[in-house]
PDB file of C-alpha atoms and ligand atoms in Angstrom:
ATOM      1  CA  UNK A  81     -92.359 -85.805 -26.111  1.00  0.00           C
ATOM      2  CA  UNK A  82     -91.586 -87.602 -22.659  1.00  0.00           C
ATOM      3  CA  UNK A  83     -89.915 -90.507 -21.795  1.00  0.00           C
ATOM      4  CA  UNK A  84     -92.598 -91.564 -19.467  1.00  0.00           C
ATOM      5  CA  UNK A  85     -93.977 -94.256 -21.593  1.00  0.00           C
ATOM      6  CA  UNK A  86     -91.338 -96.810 -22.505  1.00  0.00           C
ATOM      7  CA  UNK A  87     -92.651 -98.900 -26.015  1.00  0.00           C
ATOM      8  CA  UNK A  88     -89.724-101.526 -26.829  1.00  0.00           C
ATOM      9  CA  UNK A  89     -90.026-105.115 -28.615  1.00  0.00           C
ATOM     10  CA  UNK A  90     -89.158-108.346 -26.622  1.00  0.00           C
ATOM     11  CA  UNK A  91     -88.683-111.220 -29.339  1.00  0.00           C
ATOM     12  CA  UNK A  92     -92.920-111.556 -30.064  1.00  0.00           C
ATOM     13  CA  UNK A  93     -93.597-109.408 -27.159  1.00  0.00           C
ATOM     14  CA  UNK A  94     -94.081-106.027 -27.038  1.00  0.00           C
ATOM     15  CA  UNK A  95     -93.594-104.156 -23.657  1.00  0.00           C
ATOM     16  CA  UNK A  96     -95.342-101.148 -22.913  1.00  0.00           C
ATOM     17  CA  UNK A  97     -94.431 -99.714 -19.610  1.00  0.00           C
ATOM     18  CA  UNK A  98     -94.974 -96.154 -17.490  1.00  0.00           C
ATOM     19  CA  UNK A  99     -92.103 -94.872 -16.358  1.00  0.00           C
ATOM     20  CA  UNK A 100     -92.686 -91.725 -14.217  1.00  0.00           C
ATOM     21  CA  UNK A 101     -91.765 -93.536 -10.735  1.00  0.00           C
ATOM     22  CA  UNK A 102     -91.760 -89.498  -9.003  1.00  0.00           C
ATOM     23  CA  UNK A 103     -95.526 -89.107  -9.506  1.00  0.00           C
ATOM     24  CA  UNK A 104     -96.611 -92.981  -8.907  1.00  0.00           C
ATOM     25  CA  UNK A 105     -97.280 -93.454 -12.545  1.00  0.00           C
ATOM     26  CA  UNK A 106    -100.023 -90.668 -12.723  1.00  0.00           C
ATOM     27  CA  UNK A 107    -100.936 -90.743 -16.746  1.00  0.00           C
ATOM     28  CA  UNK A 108    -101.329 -87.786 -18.134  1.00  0.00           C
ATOM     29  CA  UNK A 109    -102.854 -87.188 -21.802  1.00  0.00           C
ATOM     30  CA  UNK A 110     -99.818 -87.138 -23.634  1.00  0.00           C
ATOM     31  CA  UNK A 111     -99.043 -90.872 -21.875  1.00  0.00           C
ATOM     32  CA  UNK A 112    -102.035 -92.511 -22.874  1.00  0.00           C
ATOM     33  CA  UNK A 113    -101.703 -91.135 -26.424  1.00  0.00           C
ATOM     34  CA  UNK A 114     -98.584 -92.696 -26.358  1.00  0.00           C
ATOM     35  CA  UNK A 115     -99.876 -95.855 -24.669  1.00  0.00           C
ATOM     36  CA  UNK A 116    -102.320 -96.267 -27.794  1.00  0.00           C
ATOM     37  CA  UNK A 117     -99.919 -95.437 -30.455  1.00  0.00           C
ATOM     38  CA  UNK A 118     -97.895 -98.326 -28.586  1.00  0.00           C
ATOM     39  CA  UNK A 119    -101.302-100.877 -29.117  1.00  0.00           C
ATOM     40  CA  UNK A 120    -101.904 -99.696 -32.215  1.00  0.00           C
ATOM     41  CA  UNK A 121     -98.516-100.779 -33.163  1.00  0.00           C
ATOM     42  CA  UNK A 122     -98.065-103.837 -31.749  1.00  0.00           C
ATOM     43  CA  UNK A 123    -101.825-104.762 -33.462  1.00  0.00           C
ATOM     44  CA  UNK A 124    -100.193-103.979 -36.466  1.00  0.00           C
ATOM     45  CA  UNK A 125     -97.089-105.514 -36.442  1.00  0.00           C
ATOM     46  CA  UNK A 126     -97.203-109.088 -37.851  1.00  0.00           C
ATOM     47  CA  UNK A 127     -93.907-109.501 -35.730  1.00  0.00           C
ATOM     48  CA  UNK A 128     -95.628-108.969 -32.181  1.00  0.00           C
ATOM     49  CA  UNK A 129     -98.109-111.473 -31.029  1.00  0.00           C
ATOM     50  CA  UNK A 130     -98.615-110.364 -27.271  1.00  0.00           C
ATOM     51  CA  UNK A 131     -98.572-106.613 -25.148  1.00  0.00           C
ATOM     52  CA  UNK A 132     -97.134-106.318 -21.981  1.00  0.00           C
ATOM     53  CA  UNK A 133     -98.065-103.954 -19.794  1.00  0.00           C
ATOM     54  CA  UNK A 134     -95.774-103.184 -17.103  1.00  0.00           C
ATOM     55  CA  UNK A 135     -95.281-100.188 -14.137  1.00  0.00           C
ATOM     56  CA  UNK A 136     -91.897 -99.607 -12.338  1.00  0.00           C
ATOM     57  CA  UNK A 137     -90.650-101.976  -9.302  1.00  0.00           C
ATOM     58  CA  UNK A 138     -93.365-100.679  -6.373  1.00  0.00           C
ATOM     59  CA  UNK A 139     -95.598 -98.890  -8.443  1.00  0.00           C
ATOM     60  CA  UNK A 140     -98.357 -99.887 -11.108  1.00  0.00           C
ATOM     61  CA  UNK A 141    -100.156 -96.476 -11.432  1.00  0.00           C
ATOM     62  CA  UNK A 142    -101.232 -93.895  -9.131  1.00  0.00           C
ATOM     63  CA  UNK A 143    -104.512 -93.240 -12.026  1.00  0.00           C
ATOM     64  CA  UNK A 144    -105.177 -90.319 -14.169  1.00  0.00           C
ATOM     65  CA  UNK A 145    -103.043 -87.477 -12.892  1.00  0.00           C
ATOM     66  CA  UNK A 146    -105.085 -85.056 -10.772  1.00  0.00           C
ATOM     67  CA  UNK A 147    -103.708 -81.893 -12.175  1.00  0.00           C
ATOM     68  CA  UNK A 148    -105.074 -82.982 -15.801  1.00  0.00           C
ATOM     69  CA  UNK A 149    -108.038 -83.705 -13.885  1.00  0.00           C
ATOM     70  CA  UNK A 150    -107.963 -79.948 -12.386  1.00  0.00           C
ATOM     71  CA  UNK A 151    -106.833 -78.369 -15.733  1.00  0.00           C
ATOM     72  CA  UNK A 152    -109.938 -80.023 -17.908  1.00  0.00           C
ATOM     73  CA  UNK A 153    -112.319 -79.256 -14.822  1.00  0.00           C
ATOM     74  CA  UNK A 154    -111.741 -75.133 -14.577  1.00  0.00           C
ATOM     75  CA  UNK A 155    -111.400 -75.098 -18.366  1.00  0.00           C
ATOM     76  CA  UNK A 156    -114.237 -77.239 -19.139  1.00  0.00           C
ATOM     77  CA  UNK A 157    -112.334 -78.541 -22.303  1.00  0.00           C
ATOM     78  CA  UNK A 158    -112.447 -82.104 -22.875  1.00  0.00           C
ATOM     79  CA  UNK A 159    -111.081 -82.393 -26.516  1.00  0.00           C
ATOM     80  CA  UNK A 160    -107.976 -83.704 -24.972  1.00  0.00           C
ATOM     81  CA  UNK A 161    -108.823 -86.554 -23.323  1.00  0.00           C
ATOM     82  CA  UNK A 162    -106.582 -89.389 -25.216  1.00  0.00           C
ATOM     83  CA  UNK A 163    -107.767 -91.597 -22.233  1.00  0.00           C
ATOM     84  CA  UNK A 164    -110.450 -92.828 -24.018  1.00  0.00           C
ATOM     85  CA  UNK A 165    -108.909 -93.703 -27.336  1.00  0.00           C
ATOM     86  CA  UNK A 166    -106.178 -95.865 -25.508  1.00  0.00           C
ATOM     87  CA  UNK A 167    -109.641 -97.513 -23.588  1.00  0.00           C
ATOM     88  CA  UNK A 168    -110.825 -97.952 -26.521  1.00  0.00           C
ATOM     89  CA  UNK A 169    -107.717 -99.685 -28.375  1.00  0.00           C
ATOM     90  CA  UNK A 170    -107.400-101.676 -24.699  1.00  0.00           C
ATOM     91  CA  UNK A 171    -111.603-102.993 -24.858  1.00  0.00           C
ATOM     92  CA  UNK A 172    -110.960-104.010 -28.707  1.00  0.00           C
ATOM     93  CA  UNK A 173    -107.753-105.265 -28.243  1.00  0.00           C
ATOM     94  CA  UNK A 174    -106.711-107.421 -31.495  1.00  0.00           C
ATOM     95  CA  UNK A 175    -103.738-109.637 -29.498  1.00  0.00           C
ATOM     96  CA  UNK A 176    -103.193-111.081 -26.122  1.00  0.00           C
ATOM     97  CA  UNK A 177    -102.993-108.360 -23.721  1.00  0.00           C
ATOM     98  CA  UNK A 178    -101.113-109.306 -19.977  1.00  0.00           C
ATOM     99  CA  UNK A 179    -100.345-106.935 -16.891  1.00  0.00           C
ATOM    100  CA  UNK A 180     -97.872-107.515 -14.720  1.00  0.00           C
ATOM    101  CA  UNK A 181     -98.645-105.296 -11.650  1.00  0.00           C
ATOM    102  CA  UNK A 182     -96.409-104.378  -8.467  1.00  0.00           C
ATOM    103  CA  UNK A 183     -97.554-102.155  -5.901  1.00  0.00           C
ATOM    104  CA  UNK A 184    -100.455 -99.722  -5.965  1.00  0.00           C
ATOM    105  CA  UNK A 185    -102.904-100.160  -8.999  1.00  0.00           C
ATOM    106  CA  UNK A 186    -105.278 -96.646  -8.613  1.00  0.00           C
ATOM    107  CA  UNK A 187    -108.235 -95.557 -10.474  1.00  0.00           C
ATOM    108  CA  UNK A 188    -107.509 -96.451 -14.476  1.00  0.00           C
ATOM    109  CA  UNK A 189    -104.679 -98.401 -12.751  1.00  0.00           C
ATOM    110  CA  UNK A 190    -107.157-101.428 -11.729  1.00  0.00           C
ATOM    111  CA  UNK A 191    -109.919-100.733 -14.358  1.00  0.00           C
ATOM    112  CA  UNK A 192    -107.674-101.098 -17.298  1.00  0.00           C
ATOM    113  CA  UNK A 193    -106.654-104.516 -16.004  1.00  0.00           C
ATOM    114  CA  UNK A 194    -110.379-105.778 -16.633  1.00  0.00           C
ATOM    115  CA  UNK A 195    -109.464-105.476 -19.882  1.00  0.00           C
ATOM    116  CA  UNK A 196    -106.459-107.461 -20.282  1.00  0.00           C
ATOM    117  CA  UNK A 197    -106.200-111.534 -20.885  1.00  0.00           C
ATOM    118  CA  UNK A 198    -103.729-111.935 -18.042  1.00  0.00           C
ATOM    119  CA  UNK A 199    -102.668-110.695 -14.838  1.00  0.00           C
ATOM    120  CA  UNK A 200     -99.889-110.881 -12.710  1.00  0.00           C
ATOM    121  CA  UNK A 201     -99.517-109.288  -9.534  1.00  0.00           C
ATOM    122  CA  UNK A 202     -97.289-109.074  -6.872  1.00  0.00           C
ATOM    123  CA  UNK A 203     -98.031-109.719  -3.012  1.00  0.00           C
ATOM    124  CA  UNK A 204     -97.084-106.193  -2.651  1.00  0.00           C
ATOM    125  CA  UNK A 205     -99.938-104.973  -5.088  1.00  0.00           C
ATOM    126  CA  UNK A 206    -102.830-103.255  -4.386  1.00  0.00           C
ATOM    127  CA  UNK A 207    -106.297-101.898  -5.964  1.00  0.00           C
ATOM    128  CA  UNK A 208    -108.827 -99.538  -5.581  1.00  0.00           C
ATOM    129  CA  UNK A 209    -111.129 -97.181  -7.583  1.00  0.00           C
ATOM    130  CA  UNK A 210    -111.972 -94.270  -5.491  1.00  0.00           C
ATOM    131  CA  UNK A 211    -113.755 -92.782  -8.133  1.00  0.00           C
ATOM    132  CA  UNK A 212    -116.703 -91.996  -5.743  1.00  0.00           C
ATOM    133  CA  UNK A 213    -114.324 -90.176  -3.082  1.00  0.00           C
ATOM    134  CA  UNK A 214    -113.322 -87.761  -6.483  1.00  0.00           C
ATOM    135  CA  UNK A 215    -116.742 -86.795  -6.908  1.00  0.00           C
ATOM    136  CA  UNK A 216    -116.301 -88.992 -10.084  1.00  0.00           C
ATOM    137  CA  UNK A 217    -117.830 -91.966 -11.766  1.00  0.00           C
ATOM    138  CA  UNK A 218    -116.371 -95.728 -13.016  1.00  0.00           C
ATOM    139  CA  UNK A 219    -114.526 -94.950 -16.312  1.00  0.00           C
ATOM    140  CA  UNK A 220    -113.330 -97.957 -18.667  1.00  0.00           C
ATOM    141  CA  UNK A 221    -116.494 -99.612 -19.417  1.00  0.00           C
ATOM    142  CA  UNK A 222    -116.249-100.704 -15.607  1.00  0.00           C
ATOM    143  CA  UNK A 223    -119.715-100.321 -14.333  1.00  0.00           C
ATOM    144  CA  UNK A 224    -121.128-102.967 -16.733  1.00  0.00           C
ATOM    145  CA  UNK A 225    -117.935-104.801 -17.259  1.00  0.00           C
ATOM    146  CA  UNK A 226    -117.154-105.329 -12.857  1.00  0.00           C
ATOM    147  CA  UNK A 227    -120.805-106.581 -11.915  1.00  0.00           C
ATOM    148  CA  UNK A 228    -120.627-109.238 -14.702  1.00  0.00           C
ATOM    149  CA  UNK A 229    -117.138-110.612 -13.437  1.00  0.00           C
ATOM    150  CA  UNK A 230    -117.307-110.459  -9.791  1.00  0.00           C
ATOM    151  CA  UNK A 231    -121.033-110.228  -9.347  1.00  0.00           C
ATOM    152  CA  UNK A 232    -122.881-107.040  -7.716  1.00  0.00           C
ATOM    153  CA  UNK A 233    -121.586-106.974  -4.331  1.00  0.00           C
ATOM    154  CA  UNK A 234    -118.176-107.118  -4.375  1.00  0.00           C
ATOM    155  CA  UNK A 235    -118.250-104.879  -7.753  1.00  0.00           C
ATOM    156  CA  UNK A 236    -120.069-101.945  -5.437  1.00  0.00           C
ATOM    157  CA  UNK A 237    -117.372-102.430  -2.478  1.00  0.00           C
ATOM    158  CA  UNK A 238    -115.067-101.676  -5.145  1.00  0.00           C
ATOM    159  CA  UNK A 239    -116.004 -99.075  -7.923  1.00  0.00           C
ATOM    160  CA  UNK A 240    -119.116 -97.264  -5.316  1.00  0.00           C
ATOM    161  CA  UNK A 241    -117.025 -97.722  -1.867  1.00  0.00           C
ATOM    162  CA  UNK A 242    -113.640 -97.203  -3.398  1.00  0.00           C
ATOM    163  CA  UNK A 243    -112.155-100.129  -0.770  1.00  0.00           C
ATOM    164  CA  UNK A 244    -108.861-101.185  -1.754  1.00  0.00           C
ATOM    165  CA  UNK A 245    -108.975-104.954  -2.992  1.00  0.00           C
ATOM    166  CA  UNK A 246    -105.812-107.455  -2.141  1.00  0.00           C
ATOM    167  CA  UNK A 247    -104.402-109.545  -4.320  1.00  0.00           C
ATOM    168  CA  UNK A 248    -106.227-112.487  -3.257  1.00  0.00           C
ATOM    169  CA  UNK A 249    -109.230-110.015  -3.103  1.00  0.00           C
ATOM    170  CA  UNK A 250    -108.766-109.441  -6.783  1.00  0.00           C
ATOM    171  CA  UNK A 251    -107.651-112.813  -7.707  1.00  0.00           C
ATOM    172  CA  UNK A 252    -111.087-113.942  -6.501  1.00  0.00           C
ATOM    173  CA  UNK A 253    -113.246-111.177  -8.198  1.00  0.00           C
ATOM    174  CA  UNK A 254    -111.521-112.964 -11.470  1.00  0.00           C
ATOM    175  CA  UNK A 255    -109.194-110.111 -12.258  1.00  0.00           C
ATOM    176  CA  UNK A 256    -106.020-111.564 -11.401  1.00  0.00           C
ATOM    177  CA  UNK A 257    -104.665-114.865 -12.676  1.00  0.00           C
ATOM    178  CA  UNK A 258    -101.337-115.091 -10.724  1.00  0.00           C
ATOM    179  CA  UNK A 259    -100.096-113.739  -7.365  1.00  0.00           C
ATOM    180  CA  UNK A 260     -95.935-113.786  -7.576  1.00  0.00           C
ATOM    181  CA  UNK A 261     -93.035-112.269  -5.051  1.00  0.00           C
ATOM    182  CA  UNK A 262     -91.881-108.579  -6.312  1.00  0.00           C
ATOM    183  CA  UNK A 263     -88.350-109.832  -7.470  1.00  0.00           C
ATOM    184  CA  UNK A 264     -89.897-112.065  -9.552  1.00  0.00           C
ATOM    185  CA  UNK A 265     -92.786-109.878 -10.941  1.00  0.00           C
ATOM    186  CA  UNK A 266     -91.481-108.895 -14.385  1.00  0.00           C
ATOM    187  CA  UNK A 267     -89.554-112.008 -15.371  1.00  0.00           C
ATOM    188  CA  UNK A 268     -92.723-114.294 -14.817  1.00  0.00           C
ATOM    189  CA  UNK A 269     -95.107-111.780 -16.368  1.00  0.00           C
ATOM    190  CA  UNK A 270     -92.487-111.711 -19.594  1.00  0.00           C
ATOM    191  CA  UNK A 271     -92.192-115.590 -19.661  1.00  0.00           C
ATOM    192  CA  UNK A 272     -96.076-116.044 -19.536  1.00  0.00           C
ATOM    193  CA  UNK A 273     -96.366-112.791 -22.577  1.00  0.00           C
ATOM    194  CA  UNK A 274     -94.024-115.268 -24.539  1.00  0.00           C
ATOM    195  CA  UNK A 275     -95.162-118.036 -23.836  1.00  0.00           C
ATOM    196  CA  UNK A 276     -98.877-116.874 -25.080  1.00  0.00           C
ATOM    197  CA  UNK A 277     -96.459-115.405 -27.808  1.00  0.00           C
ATOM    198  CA  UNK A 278     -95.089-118.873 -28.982  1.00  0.00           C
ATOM    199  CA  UNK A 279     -98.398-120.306 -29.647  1.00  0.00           C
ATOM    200  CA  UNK A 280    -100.067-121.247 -32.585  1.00  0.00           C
ATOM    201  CA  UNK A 281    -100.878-117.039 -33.251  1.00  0.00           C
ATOM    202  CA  UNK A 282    -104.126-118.145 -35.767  1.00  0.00           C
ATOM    203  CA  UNK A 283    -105.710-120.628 -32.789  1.00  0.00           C
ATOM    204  CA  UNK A 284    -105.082-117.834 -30.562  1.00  0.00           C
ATOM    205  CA  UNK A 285    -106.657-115.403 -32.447  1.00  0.00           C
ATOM    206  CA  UNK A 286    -110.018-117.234 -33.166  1.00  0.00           C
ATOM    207  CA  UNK A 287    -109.536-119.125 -29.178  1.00  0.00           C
ATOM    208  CA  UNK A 288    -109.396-115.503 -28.001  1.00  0.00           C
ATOM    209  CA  UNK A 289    -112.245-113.947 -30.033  1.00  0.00           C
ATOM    210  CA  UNK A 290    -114.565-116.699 -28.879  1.00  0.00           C
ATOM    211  CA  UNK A 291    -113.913-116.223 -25.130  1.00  0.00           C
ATOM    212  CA  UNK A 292    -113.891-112.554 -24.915  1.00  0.00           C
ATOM    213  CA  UNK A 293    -116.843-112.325 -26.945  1.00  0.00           C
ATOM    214  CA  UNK A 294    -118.507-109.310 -28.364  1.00  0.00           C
ATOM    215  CA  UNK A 295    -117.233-106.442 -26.453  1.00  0.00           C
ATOM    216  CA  UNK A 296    -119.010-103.630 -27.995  1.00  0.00           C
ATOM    217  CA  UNK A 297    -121.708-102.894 -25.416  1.00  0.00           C
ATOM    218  CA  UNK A 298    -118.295-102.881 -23.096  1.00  0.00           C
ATOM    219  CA  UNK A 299    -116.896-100.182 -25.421  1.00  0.00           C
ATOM    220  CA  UNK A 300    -121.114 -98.044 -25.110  1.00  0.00           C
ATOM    221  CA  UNK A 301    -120.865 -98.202 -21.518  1.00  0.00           C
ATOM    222  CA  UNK A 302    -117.324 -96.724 -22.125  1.00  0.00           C
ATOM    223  CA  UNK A 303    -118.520 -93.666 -24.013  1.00  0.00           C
ATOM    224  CA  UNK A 304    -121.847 -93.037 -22.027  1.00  0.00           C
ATOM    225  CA  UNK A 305    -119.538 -93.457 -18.853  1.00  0.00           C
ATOM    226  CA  UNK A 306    -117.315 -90.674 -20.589  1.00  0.00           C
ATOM    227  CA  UNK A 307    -120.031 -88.284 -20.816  1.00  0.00           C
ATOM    228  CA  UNK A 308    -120.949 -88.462 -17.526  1.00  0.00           C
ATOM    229  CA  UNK A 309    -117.344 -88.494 -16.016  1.00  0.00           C
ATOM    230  CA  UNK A 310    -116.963 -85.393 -18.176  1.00  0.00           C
ATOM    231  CA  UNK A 311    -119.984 -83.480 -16.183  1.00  0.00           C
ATOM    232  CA  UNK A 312    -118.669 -84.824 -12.938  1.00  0.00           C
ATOM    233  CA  UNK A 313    -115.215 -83.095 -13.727  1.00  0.00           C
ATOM    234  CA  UNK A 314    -116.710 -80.081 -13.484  1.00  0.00           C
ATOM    235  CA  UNK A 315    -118.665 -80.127 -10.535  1.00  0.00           C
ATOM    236  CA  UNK A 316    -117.928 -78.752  -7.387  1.00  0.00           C
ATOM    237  CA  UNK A 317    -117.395 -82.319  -5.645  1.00  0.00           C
ATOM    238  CA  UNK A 318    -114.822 -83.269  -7.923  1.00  0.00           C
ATOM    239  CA  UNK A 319    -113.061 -79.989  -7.926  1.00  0.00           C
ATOM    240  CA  UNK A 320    -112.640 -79.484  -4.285  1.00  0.00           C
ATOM    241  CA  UNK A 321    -111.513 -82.967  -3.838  1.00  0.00           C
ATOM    242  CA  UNK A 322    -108.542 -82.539  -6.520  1.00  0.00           C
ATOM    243  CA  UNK A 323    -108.126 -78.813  -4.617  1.00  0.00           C
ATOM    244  CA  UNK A 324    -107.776 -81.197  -1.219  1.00  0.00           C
ATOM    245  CA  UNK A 325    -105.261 -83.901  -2.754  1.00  0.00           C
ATOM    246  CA  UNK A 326    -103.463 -80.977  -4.904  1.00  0.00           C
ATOM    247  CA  UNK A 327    -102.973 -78.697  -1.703  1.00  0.00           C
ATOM    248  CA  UNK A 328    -101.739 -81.481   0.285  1.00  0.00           C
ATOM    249  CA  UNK A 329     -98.812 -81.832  -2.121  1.00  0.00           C
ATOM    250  CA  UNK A 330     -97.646 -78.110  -1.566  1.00  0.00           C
TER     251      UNK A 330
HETATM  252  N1  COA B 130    -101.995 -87.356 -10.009  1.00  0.00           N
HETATM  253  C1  COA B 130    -101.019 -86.449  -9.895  1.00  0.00           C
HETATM  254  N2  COA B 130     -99.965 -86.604  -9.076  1.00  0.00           N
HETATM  255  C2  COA B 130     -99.932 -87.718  -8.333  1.00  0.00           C
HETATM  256  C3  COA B 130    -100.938 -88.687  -8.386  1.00  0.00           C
HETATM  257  C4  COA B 130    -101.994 -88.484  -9.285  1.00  0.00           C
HETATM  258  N3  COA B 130    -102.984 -89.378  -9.445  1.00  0.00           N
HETATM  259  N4  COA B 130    -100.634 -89.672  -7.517  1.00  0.00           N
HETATM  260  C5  COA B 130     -99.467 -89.324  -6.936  1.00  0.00           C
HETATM  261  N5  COA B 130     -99.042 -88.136  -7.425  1.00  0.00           N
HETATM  262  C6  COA B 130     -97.836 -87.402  -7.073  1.00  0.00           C
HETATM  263  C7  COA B 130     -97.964 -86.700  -5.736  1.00  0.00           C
HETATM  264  O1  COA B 130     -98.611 -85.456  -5.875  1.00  0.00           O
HETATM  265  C8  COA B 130     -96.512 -86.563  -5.353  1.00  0.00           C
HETATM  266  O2  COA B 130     -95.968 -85.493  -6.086  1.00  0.00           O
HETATM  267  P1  COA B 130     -94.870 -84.490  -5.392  1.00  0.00           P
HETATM  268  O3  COA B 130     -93.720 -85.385  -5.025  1.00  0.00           O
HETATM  269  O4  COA B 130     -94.559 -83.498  -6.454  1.00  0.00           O
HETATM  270  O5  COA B 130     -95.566 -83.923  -4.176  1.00  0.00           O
HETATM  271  C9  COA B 130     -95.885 -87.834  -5.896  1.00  0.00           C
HETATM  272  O6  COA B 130     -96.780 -88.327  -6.900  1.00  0.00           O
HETATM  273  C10 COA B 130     -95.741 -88.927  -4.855  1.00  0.00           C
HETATM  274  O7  COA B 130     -97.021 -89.146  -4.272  1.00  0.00           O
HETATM  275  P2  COA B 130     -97.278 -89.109  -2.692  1.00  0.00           P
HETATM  276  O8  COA B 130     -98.726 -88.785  -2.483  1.00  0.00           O
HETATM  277  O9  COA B 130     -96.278 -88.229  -2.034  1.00  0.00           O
HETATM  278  O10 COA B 130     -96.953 -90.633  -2.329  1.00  0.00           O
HETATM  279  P3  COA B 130     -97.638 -91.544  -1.224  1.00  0.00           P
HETATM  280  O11 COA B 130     -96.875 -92.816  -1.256  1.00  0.00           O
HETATM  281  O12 COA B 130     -97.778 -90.824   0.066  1.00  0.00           O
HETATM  282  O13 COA B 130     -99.125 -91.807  -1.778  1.00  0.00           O
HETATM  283  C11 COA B 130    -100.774 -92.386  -3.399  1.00  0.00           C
HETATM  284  C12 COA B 130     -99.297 -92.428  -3.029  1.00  0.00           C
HETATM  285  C13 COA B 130    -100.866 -92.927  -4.818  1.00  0.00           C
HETATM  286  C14 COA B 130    -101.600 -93.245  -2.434  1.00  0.00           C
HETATM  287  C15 COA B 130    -101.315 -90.931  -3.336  1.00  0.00           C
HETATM  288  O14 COA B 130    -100.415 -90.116  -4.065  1.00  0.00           O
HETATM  289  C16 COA B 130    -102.676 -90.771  -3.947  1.00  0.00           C
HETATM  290  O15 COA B 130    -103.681 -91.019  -3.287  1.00  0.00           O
HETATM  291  N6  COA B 130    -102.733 -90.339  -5.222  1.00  0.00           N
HETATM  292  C17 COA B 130    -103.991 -90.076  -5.902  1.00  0.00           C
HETATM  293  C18 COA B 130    -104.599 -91.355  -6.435  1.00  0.00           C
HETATM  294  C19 COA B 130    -105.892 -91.066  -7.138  1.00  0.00           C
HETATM  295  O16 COA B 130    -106.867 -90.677  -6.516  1.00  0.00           O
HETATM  296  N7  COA B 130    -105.892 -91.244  -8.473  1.00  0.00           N
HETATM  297  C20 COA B 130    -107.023 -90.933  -9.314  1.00  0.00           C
HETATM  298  C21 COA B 130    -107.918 -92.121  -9.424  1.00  0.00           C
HETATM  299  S1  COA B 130    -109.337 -91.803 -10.441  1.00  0.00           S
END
């Protein structure tokens, strides 16, 4: 198993962070099985009563990693994609989920923060989707879950056009709460975990469930999203644009 998900307990907090700084973050199956088992934990444990989410100093996540992409595309097996359980934990989550973000947020990078209760970012962060440019489609429960938080237009420019969001752009599409310096990223994304942490966990729990609502045509669109980002794998847009990013690496 790798080291490139980091699961470790913070008094009531429990931090989940990538750690594969040399490929920008890029998950790969075997880190977002290990990104669930680290929800499904920290659900379970009476002793954690928030998830932090965290990427390395200058980098959030680069996305899904291309090559996994590549591999499931000329194989045409999808049995492994652990993406979707770890959606699926992050849609449903049972406790206060916050993001602290620094530097490029890509793909699954940005749509996974729809997801959480709170987000931090940096002034160095940045977000975009270019799930169109892949010869892909919105993963995450995005397409319905965008348009109903930052209304139709903006939610095209950035899951159709793939155009990198700011910030402030993302702050006011309702996906960020907080815009922080870099050095101070982690620390203030910690306090505010613990800080949720420390409250009344009961209130929280009932406060929480009340605003999010019932998420489960979120977690449809997921799946019927799935199917459809499993055909466009295979096509021949997708495949020659992971042949055009994977050659460029050489
Ligand atoms: N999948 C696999 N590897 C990735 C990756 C990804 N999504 N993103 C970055 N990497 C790898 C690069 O191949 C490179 O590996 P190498 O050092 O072995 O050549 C390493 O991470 C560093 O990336 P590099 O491209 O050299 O850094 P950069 O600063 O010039 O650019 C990005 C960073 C993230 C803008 C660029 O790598 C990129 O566009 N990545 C793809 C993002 C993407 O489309 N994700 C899928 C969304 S659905």
């Amino acid at each position: 198993m790798s080291d490139h998900i980091e699961i470790k307990l913070d008094g009531a907090v429990q931090i989940i962070r990538m750690n594969r700084p040399d490929k920008k973050n890029a998950l790969t199956a075997e880190m977002y099985g290990q990104m669930s088992d680290g929800l499904i934990s920290a659900f379970e444990n009476d002793a954690v009563k928030s998830v932090l989410i965290l990427g390395c100093p200058g980098v959030f996540s680069a996305g899904n990693d291309i090559g996994d992409f590549m591999k499931i595309a000329m194989s045409g097996d999808r049995s492994s994609m652990q993406v979707f359980d770890f959606l699926e934990q992050l849609i449903m989550a049972k406790k206060p989920v916050i993001a602290g973000v620094d530097g490029l947020a890509i793909g699954i990078g940005t749509t996974m923060l729809l997801h959480c209760d709170y987000v931090i970012a940096s002034e160095q962060a940045s977000f975009k989707t270019p799930f169109v440019d892949l010869g892909l489609v919105p993963e995450a429960g995005s397409s319905l879950f965008a348009p109903r938080l930052m209304g139709h237009h903006r939610a095209f420019e950035l899951l159709a056009m793939g155009e990198k969001f700011s910030p402030q752009d993302a702050r006011d599409a309702g996906f960020v709460n907080a815009i922080v310096k870099s050095d101070v990223l982690e620390k203030t994304a910690l306090d505010v975990a613990a800080d949720i942490a420390s409250k009344p966990p009961q209130a929280m729990e009932i406060t929480r469930k009340l605003i999010r609502g019932d998420r489960s045509d979120i977690l449809a669109r997921m799946k019927e999203e799935a199917v459809l980002f499993g055909e466009r794998l295979a096509s021949d847009e997708a495949k020659q644009a992971f042949m055009a990013f994977m050659s460029k690496g050489k």
